[in-house]
Short mmCIF file of C-alpha atoms and ligand atoms in Angstrom, two decimals:
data_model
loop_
_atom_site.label_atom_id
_atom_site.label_comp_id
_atom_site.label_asym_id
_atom_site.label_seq_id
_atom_site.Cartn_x
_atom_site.Cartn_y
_atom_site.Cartn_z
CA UNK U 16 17.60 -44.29 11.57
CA UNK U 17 19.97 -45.69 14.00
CA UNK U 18 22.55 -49.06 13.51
CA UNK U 19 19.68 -51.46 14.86
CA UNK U 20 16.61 -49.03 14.61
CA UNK U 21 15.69 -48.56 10.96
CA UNK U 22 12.87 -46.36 12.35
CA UNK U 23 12.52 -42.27 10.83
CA UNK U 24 12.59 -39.53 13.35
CA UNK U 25 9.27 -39.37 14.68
CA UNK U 26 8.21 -43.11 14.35
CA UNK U 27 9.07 -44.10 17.87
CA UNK U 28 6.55 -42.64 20.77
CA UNK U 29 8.00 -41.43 23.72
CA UNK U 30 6.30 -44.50 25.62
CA UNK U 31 7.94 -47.63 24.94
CA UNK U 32 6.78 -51.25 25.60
CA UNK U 33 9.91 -53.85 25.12
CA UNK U 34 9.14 -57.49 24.97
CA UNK U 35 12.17 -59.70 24.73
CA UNK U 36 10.57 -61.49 21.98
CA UNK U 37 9.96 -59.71 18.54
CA UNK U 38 7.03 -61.80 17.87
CA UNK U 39 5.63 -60.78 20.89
CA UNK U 40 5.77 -56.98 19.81
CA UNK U 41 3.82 -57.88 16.64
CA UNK U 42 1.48 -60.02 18.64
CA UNK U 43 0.46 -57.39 21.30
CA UNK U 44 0.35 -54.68 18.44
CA UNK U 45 -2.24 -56.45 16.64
CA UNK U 46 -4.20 -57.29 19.41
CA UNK U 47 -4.16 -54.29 22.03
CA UNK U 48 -2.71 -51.36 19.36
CA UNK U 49 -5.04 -49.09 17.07
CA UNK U 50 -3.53 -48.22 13.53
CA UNK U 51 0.04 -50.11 14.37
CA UNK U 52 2.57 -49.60 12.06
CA UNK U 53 5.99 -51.91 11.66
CA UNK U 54 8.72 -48.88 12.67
CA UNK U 55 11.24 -51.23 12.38
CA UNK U 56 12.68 -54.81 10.86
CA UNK U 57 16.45 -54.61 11.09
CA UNK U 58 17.48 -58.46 12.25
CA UNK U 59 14.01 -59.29 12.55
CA UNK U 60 13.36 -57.32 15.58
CA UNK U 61 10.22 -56.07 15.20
CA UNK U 62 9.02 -52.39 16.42
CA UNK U 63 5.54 -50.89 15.81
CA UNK U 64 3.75 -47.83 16.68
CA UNK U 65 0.42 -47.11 17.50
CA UNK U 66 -2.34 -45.92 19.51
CA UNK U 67 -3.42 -47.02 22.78
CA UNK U 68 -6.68 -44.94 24.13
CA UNK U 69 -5.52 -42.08 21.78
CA UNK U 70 -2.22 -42.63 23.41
CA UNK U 71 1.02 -42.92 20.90
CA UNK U 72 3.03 -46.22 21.99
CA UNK U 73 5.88 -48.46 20.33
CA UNK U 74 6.27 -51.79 21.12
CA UNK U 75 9.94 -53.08 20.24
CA UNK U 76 11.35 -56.19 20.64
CA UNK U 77 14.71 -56.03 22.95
CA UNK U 78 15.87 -59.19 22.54
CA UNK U 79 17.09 -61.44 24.68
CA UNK U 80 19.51 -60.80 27.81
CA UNK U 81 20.93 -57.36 28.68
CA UNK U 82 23.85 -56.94 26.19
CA UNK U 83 20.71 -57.42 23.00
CA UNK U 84 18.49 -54.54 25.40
CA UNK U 85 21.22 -52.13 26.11
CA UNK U 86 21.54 -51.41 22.27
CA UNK U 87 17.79 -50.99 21.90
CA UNK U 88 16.88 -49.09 25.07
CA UNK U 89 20.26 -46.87 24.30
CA UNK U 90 18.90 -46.23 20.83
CA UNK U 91 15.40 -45.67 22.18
CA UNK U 92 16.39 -43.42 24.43
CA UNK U 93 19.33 -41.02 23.04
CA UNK U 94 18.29 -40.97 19.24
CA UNK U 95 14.61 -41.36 19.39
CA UNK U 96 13.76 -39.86 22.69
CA UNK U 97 11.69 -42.45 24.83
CA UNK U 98 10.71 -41.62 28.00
CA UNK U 99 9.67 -44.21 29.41
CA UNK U 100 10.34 -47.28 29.06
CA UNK U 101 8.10 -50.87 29.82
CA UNK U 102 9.81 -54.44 29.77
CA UNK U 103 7.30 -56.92 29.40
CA UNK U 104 8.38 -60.48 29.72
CA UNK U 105 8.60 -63.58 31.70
CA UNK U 106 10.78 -65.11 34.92
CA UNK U 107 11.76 -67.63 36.27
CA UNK U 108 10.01 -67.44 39.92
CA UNK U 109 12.56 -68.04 43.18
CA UNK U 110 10.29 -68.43 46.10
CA UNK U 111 7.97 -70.00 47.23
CA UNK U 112 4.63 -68.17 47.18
CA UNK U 113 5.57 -67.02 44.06
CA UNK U 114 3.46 -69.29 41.44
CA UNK U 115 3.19 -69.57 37.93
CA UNK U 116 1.20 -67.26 35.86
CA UNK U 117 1.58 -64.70 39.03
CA UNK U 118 2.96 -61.29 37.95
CA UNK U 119 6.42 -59.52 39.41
CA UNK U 120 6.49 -56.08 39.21
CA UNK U 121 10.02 -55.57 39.60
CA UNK U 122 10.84 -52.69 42.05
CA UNK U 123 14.79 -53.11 41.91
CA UNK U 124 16.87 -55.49 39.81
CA UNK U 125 19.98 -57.15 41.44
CA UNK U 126 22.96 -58.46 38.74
CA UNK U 127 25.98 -59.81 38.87
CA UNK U 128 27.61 -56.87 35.54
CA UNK U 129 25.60 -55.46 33.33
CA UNK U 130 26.71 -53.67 30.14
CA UNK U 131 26.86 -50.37 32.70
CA UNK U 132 28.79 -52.48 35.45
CA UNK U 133 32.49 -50.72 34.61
CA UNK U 134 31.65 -47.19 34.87
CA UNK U 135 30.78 -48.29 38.55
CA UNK U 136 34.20 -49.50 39.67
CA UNK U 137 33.48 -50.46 43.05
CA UNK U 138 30.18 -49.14 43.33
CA UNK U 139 27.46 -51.56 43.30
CA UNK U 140 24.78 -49.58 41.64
CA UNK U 141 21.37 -50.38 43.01
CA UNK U 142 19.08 -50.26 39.79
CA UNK U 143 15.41 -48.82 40.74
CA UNK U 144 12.37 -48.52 39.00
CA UNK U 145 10.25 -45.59 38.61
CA UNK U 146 8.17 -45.34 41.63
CA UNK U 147 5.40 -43.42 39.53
CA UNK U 148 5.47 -46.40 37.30
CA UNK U 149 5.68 -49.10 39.64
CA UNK U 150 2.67 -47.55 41.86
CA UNK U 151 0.48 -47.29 39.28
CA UNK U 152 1.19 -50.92 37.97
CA UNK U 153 0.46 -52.17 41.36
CA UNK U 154 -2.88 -50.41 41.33
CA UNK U 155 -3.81 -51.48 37.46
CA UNK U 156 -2.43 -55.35 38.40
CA UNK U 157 -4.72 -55.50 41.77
CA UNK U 158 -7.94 -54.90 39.47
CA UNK U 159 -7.22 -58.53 38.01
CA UNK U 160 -7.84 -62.35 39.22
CA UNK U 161 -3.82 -62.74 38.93
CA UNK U 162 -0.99 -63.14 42.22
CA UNK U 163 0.83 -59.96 42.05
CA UNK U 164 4.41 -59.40 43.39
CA UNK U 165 6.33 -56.34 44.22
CA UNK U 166 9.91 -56.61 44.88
CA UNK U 167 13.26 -57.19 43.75
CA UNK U 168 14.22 -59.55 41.00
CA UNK U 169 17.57 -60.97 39.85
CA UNK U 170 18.96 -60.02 36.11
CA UNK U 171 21.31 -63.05 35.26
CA UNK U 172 23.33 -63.35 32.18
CA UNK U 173 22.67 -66.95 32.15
CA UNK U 174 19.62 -68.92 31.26
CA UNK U 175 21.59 -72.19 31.36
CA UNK U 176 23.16 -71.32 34.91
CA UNK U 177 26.16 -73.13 35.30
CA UNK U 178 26.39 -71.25 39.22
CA UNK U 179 23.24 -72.39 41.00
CA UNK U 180 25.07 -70.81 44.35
CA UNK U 181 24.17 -67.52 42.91
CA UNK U 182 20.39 -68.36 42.78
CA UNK U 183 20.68 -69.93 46.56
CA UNK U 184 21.81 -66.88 47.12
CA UNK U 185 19.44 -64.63 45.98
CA UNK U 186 16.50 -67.12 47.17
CA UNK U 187 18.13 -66.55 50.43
CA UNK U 188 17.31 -62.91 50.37
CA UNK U 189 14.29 -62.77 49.37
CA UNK U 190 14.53 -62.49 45.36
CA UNK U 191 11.32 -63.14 44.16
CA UNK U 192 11.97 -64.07 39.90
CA UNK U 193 14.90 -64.33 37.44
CA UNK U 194 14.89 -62.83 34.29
CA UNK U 195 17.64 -61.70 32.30
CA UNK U 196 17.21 -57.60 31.12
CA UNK U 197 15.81 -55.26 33.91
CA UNK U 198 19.16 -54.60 35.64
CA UNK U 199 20.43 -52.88 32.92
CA UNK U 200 16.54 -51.23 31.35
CA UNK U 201 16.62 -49.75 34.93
CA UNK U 202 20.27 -48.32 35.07
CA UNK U 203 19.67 -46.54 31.68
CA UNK U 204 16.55 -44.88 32.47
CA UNK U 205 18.39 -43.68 35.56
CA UNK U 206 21.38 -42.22 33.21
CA UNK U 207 19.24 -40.50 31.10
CA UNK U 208 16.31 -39.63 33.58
CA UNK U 209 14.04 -41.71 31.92
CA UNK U 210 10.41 -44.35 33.68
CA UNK U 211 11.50 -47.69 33.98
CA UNK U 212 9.69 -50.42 35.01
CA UNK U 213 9.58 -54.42 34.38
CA UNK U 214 6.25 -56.03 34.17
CA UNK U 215 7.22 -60.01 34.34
CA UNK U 216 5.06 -63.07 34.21
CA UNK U 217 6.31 -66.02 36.27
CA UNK U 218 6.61 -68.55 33.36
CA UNK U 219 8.80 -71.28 35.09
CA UNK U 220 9.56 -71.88 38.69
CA UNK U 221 13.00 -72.82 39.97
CA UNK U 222 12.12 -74.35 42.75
CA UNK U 223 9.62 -76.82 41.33
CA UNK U 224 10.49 -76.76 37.89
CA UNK U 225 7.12 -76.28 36.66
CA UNK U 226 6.30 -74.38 33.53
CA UNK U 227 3.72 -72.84 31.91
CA UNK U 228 2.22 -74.70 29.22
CA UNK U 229 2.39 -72.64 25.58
CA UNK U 230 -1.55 -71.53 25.52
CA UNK U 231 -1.17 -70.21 28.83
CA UNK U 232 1.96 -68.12 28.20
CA UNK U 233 -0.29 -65.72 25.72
CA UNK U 234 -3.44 -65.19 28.05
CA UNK U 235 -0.50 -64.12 30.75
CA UNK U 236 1.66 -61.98 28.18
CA UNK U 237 -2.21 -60.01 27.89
CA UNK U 238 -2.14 -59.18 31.04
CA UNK U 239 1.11 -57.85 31.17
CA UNK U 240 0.34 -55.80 28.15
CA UNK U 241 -2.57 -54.27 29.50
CA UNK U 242 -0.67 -53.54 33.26
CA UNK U 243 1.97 -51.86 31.39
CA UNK U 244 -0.17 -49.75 29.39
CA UNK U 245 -2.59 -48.55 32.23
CA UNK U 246 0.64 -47.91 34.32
CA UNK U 247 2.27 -45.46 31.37
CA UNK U 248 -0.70 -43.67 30.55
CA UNK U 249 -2.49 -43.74 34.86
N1 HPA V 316 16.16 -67.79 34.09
C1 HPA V 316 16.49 -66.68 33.42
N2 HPA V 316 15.63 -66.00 32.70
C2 HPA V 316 14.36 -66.46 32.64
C3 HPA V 316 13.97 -67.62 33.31
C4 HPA V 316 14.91 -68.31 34.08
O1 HPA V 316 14.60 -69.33 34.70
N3 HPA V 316 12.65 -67.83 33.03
C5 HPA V 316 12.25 -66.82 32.21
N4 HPA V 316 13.29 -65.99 31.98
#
C-alpha cells in the first residue's frame, strides 16, 4: 500500500492503462478486462486488475491534470513497479484537419511546468514517448475507420485558459490537441526508464468549438482502450 494506492504488492501489473477519469477505469474493466478486480478505492479513484488476452493489466484512474497523475504514475512506478505506462483520455483538438472523434497519438508533449519542471532549471526538457509504443499504436489505430494523428500535443495546466496566446502559439507550430497530463506521464517514464505513451480522443475542438456529444464519447473511449492494449502487448 502506498498514500493514494491502497493496492497489496502484487495487485498492480506491470502494464498500466491510466484514464483521467476513475469511472472510466471501471467502465473499460468491465467491458474489455477478464476477471477484473477493484486494486484500489482510496478518494474514489478507482484501479482494477485483470486480464487482457492472458495478459495481466491495471487500469487506474489518474485524475485530472498533471499534479493528480504525477502522484499516481510516481506510485505506479517506484512502489509497484509498472513498466509501462498508457494514458487514455481526451483533447481538445488545435488544428484544423484534426476532427472530432479522430485519435492523437501523442509522440512528444510540450508544457509550460510540470511537477518535474524545477529539477530542469533552464533546461527545457523535451518529453518523448516510447517509440516502441507509439509505433505499434500507429499500426493497431490504422486497422480502424477512425482519423489518426501522430505528433506533438500541448499539456496545459488550465482547462479554463485564461492565456489564449499560449494556444495561438502552439497552433502556430503545429500542435495538434490539448490535454492536460502527458507532459509529465512522459517525463517520468523517462526518469525511471519506463513505456510511455498517450492515446487521446479529440473530444472538443478549439477552433470550432464543437464537442462530442455524451454517447459518442464512450464508442471513442473503446477505441482508445483497445489501441492501447494492442500497442502494450504488439
Ligand atoms: N483543454 C484542456 N484539456 C482538455 C481539453 C481542452 O480543451 N479537452 C479535453 N481535455
Amino acid at each position: 500500500m502506498t498514500i493514494h494506492i491502497g493496492a497489496q504488492q502484487g495487485d498492480i501489473a506491470e502494464t498500466v492503462l491510466m484514464p483521467g477519469d476513475p469511472y472510466r477505469a471501471k467502465w473499460a474493466a468491465e467491458n474489455f478486462l477478464q476477471n477484473a478486480q477493484l486494486v484500489n478505492e482510496v478518494r474514489g479513484m478507482l484501479g482494477y486488475t485483470g486480464s487482457w488476452n492472458g495478459h495481466r493489466v491495471t487500469i487506474q484512474g489518474s485524475g485530472m491534470g498533471m499534479p493528480s497523475l504525477s502522484i499516481y504514475a510516481n506510485e505506479l512506478i517506484r512502489d509497484f513497479g509498472a513498466k509501462t505506462l498508457i494514458r487514455i483520455g481526451s483533447c481538445g483538438g488545435m488544428q484544423p484537419q484534426v476532427k472530432l472523434r479522430d485519435v492523437i497519438l501523442a509522440m512528444t508533449a510540450s508544457t509550460v511546468g510540470s511537477p518535474s519542471h524545477s529539477i530542469f532549471k533552464d533546461v527545457n526538457f523535451a518529453p518523448a514517448a516510447d517509440w516502441s509504443l507509439l509505433q505499434a499504436a500507429a499500426q493497431a489505430a490504422q486497422s480502424r475507420e477512425i482519423g489518426i494523428h501522430v505528433g506533438g500535443i500541448y499539456s496545459s495546466d488550465t482547462f479554463y485558459d485564461e492565456r489564449p496566446d499560449l494556444n495561438e502559439q502552439m497552433v502556430r507550430h503545429g500542435i495538434l490537441g490539448v490535454e492536460m497530463e502527458a507532459a509529465e506521464l512522459y517525463t517520468l517514464a523517462a526518469r525511471y526508464q519506463c513505456r510511455a505513451l498517450a492515446v487521446l480522443t479529440v473530444s472538443d475542438h478549439l477552433g470550432t468549438g464543437e464537442a462530442l456529444p455524451s454517447e459518442q464519447r464512450e464508442r471513442s473511449f473503446g477505441d482508445m482502450v483497445e489501441i492501447a492494449l494492442e500497442a502494450a502487448f504488439s
